[in-house]
PDB file of C-alpha atoms and ligand atoms in Angstrom:
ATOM      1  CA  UNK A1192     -42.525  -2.143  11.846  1.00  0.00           C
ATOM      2  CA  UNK A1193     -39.451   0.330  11.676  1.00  0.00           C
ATOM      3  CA  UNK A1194     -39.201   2.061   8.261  1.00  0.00           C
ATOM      4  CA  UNK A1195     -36.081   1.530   5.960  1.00  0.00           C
ATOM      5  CA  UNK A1196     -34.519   4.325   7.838  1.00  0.00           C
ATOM      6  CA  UNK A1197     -34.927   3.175  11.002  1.00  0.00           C
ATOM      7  CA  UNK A1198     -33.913  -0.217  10.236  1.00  0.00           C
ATOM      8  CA  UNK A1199     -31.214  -1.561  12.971  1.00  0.00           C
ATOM      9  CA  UNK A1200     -27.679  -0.786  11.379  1.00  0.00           C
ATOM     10  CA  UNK A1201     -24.541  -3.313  11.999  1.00  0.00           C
ATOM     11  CA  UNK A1202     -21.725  -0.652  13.119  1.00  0.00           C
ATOM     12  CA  UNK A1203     -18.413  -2.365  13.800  1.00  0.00           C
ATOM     13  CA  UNK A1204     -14.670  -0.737  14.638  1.00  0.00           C
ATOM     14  CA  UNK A1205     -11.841  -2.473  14.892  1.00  0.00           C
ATOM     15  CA  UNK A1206      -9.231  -1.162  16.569  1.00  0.00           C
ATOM     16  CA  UNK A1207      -6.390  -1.005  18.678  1.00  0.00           C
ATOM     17  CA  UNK A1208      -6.321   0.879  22.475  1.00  0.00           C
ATOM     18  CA  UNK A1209      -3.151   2.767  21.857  1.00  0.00           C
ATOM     19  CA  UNK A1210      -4.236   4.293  18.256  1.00  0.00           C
ATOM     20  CA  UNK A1211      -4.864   7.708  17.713  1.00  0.00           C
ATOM     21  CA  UNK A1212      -6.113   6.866  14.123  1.00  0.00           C
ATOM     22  CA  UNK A1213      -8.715   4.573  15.850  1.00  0.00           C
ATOM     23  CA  UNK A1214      -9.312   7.014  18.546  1.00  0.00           C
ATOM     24  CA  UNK A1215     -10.474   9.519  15.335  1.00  0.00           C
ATOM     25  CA  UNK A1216     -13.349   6.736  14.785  1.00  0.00           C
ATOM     26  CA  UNK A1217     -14.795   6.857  17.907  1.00  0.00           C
ATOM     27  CA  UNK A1218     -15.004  10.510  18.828  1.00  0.00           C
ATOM     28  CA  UNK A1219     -16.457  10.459  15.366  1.00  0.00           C
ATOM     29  CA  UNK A1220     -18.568   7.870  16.405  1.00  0.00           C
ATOM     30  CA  UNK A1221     -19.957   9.483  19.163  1.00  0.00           C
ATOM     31  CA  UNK A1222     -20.242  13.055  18.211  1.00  0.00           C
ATOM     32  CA  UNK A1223     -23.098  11.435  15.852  1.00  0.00           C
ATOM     33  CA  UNK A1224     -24.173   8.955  18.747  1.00  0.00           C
ATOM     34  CA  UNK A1225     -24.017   5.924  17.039  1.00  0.00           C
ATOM     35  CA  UNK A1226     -24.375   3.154  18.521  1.00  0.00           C
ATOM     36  CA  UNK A1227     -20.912   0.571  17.605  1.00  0.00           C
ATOM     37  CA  UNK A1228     -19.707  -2.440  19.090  1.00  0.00           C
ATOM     38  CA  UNK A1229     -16.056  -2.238  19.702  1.00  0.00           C
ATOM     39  CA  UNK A1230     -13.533  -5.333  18.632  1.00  0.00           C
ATOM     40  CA  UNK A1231     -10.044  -5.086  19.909  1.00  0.00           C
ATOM     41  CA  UNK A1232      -7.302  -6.445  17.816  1.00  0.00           C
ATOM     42  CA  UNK A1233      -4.296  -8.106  18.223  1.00  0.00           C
ATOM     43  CA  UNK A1234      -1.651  -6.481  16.064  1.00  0.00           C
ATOM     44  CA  UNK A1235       1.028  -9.295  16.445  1.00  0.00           C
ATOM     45  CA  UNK A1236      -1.972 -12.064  15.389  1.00  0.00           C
ATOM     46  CA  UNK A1237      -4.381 -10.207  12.986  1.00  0.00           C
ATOM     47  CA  UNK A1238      -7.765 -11.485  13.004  1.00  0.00           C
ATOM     48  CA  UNK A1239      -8.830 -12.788   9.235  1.00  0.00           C
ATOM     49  CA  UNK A1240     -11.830 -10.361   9.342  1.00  0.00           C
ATOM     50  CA  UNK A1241      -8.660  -7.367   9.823  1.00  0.00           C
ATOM     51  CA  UNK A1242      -7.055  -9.294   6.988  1.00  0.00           C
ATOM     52  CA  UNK A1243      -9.990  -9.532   4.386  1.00  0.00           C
ATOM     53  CA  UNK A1244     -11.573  -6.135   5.697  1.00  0.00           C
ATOM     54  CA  UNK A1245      -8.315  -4.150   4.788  1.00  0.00           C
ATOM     55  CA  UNK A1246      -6.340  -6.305   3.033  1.00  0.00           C
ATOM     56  CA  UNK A1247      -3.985  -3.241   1.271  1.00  0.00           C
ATOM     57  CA  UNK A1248      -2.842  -1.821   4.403  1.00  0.00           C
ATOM     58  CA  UNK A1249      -3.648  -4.793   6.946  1.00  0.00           C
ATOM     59  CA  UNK A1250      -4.269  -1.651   9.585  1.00  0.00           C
ATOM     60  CA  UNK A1251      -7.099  -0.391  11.707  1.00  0.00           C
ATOM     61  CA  UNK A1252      -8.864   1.267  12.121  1.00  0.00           C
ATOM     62  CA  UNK A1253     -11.481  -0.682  10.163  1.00  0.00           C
ATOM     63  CA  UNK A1254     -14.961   0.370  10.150  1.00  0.00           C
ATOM     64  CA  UNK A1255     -18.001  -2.387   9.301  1.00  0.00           C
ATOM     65  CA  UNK A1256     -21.118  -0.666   8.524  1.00  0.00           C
ATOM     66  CA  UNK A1257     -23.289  -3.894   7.499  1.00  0.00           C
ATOM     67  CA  UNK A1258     -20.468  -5.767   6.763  1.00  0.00           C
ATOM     68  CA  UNK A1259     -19.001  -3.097   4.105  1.00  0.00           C
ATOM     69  CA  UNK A1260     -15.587  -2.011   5.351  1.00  0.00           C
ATOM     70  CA  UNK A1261     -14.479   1.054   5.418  1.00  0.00           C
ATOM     71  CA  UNK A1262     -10.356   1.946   5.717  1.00  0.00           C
ATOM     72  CA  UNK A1263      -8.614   5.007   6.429  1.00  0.00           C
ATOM     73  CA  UNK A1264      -9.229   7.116   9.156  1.00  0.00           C
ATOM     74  CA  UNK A1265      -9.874  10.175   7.451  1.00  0.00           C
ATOM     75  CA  UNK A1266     -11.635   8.103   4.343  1.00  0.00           C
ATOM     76  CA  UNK A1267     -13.715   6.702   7.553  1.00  0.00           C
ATOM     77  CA  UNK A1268     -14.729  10.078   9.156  1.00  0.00           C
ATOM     78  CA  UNK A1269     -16.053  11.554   5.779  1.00  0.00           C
ATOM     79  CA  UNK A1270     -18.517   8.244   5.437  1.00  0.00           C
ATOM     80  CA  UNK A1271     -19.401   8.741   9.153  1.00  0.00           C
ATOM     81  CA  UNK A1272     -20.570  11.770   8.347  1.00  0.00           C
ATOM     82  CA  UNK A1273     -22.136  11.284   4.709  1.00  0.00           C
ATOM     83  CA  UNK A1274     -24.032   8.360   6.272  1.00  0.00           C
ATOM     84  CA  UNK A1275     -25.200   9.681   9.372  1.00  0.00           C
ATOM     85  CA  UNK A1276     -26.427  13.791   8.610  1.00  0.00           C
ATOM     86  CA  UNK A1277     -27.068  14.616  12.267  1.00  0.00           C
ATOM     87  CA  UNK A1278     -24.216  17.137  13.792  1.00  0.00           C
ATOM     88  CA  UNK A1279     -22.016  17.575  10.757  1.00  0.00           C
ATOM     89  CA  UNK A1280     -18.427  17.295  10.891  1.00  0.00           C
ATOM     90  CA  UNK A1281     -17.549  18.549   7.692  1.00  0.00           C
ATOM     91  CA  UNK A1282     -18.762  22.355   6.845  1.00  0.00           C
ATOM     92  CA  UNK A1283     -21.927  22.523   4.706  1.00  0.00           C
ATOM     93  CA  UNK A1284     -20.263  25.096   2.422  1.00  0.00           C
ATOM     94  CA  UNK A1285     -18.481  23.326  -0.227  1.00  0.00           C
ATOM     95  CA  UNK A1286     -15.184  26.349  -0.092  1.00  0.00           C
ATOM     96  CA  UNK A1287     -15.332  25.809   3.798  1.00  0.00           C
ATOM     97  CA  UNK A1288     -15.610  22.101   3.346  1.00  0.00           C
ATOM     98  CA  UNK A1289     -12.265  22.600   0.796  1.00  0.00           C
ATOM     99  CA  UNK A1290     -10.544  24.302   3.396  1.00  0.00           C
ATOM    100  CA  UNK A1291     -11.370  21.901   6.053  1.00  0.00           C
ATOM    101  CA  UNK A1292     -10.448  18.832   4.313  1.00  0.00           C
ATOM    102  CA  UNK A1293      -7.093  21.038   3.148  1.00  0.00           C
ATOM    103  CA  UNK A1294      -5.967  21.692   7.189  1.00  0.00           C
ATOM    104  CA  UNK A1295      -7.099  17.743   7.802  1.00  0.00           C
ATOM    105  CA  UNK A1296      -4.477  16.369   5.196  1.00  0.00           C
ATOM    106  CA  UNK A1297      -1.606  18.952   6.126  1.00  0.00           C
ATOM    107  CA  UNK A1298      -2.166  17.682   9.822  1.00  0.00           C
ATOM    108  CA  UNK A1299      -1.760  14.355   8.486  1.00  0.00           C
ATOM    109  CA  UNK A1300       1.092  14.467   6.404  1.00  0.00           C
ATOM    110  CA  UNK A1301       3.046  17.195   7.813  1.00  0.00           C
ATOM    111  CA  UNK A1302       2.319  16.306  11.980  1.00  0.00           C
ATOM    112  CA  UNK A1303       0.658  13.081  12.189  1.00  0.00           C
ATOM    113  CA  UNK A1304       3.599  11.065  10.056  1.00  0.00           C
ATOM    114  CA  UNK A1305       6.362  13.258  10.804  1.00  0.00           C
ATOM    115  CA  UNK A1306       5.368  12.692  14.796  1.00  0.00           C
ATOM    116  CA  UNK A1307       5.592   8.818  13.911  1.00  0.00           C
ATOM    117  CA  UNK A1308       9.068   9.089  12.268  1.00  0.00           C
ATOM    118  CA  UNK A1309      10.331  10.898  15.153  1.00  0.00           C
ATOM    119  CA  UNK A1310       9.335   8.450  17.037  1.00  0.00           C
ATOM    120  CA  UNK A1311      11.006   5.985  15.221  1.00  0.00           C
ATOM    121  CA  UNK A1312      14.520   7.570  14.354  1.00  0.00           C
ATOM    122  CA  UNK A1313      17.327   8.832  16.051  1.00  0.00           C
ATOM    123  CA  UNK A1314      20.320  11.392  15.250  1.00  0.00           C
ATOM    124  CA  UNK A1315      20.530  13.395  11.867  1.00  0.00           C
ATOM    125  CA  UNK A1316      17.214  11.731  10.410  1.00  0.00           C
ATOM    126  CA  UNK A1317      15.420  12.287  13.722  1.00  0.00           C
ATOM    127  CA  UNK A1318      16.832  15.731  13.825  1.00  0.00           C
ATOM    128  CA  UNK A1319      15.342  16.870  10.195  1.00  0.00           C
ATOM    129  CA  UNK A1320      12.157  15.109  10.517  1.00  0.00           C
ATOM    130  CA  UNK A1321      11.771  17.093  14.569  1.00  0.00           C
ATOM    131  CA  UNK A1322      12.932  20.738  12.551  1.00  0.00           C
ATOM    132  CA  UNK A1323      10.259  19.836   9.516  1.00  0.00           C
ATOM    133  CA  UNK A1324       7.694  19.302  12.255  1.00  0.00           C
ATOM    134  CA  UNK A1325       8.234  22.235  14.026  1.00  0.00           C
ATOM    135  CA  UNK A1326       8.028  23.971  11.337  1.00  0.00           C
ATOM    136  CA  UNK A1327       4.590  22.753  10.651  1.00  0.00           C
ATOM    137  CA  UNK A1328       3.711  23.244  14.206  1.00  0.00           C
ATOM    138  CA  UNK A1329       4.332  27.094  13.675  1.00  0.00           C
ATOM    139  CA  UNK A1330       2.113  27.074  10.058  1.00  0.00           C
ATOM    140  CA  UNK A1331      -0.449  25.529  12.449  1.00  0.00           C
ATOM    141  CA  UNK A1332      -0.571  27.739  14.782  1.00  0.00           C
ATOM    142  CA  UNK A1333      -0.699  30.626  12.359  1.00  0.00           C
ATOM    143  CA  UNK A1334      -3.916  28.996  11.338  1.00  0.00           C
ATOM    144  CA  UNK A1335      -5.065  28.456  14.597  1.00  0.00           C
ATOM    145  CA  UNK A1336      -4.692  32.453  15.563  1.00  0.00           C
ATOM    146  CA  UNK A1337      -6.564  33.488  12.153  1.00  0.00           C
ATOM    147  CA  UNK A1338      -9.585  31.256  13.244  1.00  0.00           C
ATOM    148  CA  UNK A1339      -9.751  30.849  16.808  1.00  0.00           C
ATOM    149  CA  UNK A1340     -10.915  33.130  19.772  1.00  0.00           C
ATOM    150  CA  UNK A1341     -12.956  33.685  22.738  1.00  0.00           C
ATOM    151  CA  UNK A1342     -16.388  33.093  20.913  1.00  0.00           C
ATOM    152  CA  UNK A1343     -14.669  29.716  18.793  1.00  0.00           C
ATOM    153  CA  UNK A1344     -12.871  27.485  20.387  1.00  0.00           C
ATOM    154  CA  UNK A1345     -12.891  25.077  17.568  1.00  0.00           C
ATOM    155  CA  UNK A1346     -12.116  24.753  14.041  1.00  0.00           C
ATOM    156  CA  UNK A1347     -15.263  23.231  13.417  1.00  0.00           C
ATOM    157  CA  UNK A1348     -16.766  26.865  14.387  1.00  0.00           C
ATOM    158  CA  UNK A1349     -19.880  28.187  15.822  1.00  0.00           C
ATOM    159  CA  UNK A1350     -21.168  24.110  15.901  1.00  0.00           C
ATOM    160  CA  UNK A1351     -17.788  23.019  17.919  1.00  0.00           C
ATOM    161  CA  UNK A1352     -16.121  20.483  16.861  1.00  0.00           C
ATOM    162  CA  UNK A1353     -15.389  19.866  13.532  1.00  0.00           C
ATOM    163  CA  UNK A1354     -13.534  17.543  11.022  1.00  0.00           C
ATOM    164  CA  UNK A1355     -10.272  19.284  11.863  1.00  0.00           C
ATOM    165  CA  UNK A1356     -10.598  18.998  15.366  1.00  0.00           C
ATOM    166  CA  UNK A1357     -11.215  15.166  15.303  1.00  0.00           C
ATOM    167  CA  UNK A1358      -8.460  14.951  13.320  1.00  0.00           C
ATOM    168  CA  UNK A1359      -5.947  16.569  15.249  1.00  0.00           C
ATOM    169  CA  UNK A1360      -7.173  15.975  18.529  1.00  0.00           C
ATOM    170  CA  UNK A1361      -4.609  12.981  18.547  1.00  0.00           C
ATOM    171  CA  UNK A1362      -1.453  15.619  19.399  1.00  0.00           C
ATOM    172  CA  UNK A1363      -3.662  16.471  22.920  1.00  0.00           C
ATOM    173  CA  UNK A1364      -3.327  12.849  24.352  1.00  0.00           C
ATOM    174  CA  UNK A1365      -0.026  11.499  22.507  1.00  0.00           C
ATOM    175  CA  UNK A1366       2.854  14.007  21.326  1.00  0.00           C
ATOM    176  CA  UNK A1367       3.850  14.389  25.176  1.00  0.00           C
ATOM    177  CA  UNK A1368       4.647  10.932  25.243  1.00  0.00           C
ATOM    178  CA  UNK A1369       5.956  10.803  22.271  1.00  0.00           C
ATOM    179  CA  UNK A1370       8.062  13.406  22.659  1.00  0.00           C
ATOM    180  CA  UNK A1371       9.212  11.832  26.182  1.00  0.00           C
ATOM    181  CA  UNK A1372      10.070   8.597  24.618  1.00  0.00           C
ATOM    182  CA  UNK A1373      11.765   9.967  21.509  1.00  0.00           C
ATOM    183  CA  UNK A1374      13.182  12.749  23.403  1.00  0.00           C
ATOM    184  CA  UNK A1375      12.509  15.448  21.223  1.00  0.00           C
ATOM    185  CA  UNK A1376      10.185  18.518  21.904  1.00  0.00           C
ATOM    186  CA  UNK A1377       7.756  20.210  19.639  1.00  0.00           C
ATOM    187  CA  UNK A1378       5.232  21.684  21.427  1.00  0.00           C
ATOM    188  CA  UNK A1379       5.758  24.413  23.156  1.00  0.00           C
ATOM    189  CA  UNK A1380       3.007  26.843  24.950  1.00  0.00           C
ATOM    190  CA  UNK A1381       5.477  29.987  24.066  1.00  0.00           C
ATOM    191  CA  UNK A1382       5.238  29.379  20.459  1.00  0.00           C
ATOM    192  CA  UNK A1383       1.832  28.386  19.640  1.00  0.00           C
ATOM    193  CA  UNK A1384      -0.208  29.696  22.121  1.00  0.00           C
ATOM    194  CA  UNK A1385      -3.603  29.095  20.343  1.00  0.00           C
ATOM    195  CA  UNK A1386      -2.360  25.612  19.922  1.00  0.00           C
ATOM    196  CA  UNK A1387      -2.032  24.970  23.643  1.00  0.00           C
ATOM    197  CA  UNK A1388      -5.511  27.298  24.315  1.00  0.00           C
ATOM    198  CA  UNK A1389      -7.007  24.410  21.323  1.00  0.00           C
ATOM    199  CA  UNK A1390      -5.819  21.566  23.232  1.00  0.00           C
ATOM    200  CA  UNK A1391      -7.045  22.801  27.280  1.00  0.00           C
ATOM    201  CA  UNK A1392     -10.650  23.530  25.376  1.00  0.00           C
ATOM    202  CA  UNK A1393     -10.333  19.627  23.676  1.00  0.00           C
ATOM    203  CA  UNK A1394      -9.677  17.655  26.279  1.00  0.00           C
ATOM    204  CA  UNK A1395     -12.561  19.346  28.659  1.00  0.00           C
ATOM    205  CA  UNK A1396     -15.501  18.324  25.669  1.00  0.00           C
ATOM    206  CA  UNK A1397     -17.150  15.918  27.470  1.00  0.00           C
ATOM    207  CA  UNK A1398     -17.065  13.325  25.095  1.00  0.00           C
ATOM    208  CA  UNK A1399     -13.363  13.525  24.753  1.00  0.00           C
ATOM    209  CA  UNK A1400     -12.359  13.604  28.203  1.00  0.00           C
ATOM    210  CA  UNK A1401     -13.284  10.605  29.271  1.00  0.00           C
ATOM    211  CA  UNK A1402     -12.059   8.709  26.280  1.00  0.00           C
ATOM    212  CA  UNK A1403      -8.397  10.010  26.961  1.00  0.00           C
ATOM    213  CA  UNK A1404      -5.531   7.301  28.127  1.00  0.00           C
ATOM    214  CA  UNK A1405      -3.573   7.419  30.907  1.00  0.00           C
ATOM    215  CA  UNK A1406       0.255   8.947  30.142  1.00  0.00           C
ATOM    216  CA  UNK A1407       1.966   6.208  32.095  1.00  0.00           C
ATOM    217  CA  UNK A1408       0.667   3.283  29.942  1.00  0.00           C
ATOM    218  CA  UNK A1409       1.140   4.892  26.799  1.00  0.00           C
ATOM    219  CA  UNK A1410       4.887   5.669  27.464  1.00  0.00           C
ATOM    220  CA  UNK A1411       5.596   1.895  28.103  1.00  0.00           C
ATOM    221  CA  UNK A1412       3.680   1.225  24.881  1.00  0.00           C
ATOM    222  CA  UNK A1413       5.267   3.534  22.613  1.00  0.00           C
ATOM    223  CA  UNK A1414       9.311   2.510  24.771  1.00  0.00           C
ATOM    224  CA  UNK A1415       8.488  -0.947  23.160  1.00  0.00           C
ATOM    225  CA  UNK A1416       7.164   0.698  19.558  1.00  0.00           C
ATOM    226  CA  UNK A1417      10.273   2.582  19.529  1.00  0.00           C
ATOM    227  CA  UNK A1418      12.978  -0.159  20.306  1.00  0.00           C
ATOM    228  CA  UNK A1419      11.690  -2.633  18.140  1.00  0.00           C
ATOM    229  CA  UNK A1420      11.560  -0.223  15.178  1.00  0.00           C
ATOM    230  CA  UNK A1421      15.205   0.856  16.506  1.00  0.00           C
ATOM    231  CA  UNK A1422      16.246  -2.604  17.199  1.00  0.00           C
ATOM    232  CA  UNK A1423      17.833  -1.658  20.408  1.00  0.00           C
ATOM    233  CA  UNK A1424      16.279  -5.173  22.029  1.00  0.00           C
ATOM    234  CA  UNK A1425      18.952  -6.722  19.342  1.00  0.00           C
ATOM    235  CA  UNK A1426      22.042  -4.460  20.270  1.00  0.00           C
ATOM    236  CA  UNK A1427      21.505  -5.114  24.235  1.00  0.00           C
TER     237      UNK A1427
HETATM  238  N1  LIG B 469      -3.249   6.050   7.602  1.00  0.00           N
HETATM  239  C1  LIG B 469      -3.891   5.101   8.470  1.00  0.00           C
HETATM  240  C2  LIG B 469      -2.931   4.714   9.593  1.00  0.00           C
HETATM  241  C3  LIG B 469      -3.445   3.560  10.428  1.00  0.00           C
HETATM  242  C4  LIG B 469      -2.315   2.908  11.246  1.00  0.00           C
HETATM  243  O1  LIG B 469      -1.137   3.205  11.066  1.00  0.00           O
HETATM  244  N2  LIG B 469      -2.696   1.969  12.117  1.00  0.00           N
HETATM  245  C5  LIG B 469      -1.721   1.223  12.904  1.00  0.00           C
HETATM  246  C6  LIG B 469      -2.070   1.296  14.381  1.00  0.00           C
HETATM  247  S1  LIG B 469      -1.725   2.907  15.000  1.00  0.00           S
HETATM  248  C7  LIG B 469      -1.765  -0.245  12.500  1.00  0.00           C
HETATM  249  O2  LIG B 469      -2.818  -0.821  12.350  1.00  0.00           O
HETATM  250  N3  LIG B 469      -0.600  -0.878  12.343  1.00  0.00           N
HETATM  251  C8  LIG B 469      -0.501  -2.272  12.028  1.00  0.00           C
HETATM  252  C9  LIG B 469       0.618  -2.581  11.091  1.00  0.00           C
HETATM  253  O3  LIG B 469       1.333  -1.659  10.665  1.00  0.00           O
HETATM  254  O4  LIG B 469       0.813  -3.747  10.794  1.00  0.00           O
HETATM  255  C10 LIG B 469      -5.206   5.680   8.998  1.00  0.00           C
HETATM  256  O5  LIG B 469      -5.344   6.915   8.979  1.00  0.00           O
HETATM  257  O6  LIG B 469      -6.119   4.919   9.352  1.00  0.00           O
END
């Protein structure tokens, strides 16, 4: 009979297609190759295992590993990788591990939520929140140019991808349509070139590529995500 180790593990996600906080889960997912059943969810009708799973935030991604949820994407990534040892994500050094987990939280406060209050705003407030976030964008790329070249592609270093790579991978696949829908631009190839060299590299790893949506359906998604958080459905 299998040993404790090998005994079969229950790995659940639930999540939502258009998500880049989900999407985090399952390149996570995958760079380990664990096995996970999928469950999508219905944002408008939460499911009562969304509800107990994560009942704080009420969002997903939620991760069941044996029934124990896990909440946060970046919270979920770390126990991905405590739990599962093969192909790190996080450096084994702890000061590299610091600095890792340091660029993953700027990225998330500073890109990730500023991109979604773009999204969301218009005139003066959309103006500060675009200037704060290209000011970011340029810190970024700073980093990106200290660490990157033609021998690493990655943050994550000599192994490839890495914790800061799954966490920012997002910008590849969404801040063009973001920035189409919100009309507002941030990314631009002439200011952060190591950026843009980052992103062509990303979305060619084979495991990314062919989890990466289509533009067209995602710009109709995020139209609707934007009026009803601008109420423009009301004004019409
Ligand atoms: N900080 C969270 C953000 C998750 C999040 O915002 N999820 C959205 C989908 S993109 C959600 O579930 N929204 C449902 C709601 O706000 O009711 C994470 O990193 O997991």
């Amino acid at each position: 009979m299998a040993s404790g180790a090998m005994q079969e593990e229950q790995v659940k996600l639930l999540g939502i297609w258009f998500s880049p906080f989900v999407r985090r889960i399952e390149w996570a997912l995958k760079f380990k190759g664990i096995e996970y059943e999928y469950v999508e969810e219905d944002l408008t009708n939460k499911s009562s295992l969304l509800l107990t799973s994560n009942p704080v935030h009420q969002k997903v991604p939620v991760l069941l590993h044996n029934g124990n949820p896990i909440v946060e994407s970046l919270v979920i990534i770390e126990y991905i990788d405590e739990n599962w040892k093969q192909n790190p994500i996080l450096p084994q050094d702890p000061h590299e591990r610091a600095k890792a987990r340091f660029w993953a939280n700027f990225i998330e406060q500073k890109i990730t939520e500023a991109t979604r209050t773009a999204l969301v705003t218009e005139g003066e407030q959309q103006k500060k929140v675009v200037k704060e976030l290209k000011e970011a964008m340029e810190v970024l790329e700073g980093e990106a140019a200290a660490k990157l070249n033609d021998k690493t592609l990655f943050f994550g270093g000599k192994n490839g991808l890495g914790y800061v790579d799954i966490v920012l991978g997002w910008i590849c696949n969404w801040v063009e349509v973001i920035e189409e829908v919100g009309g507002f631009k941030v990314l631009d190839p002439q200011k952060q070139p190591h950026i843009h060299k980052w992103m062509a590299n990303f979305v060619e790893v084979p495991l990314i590529k062919p989890t990466l949506l289509p533009k067209e359906k995602m710009v109709v998604c995020f139209q609707m995500v934007r009026q009803a958080h601008l109420g423009l459905d009301a004004k019409k």
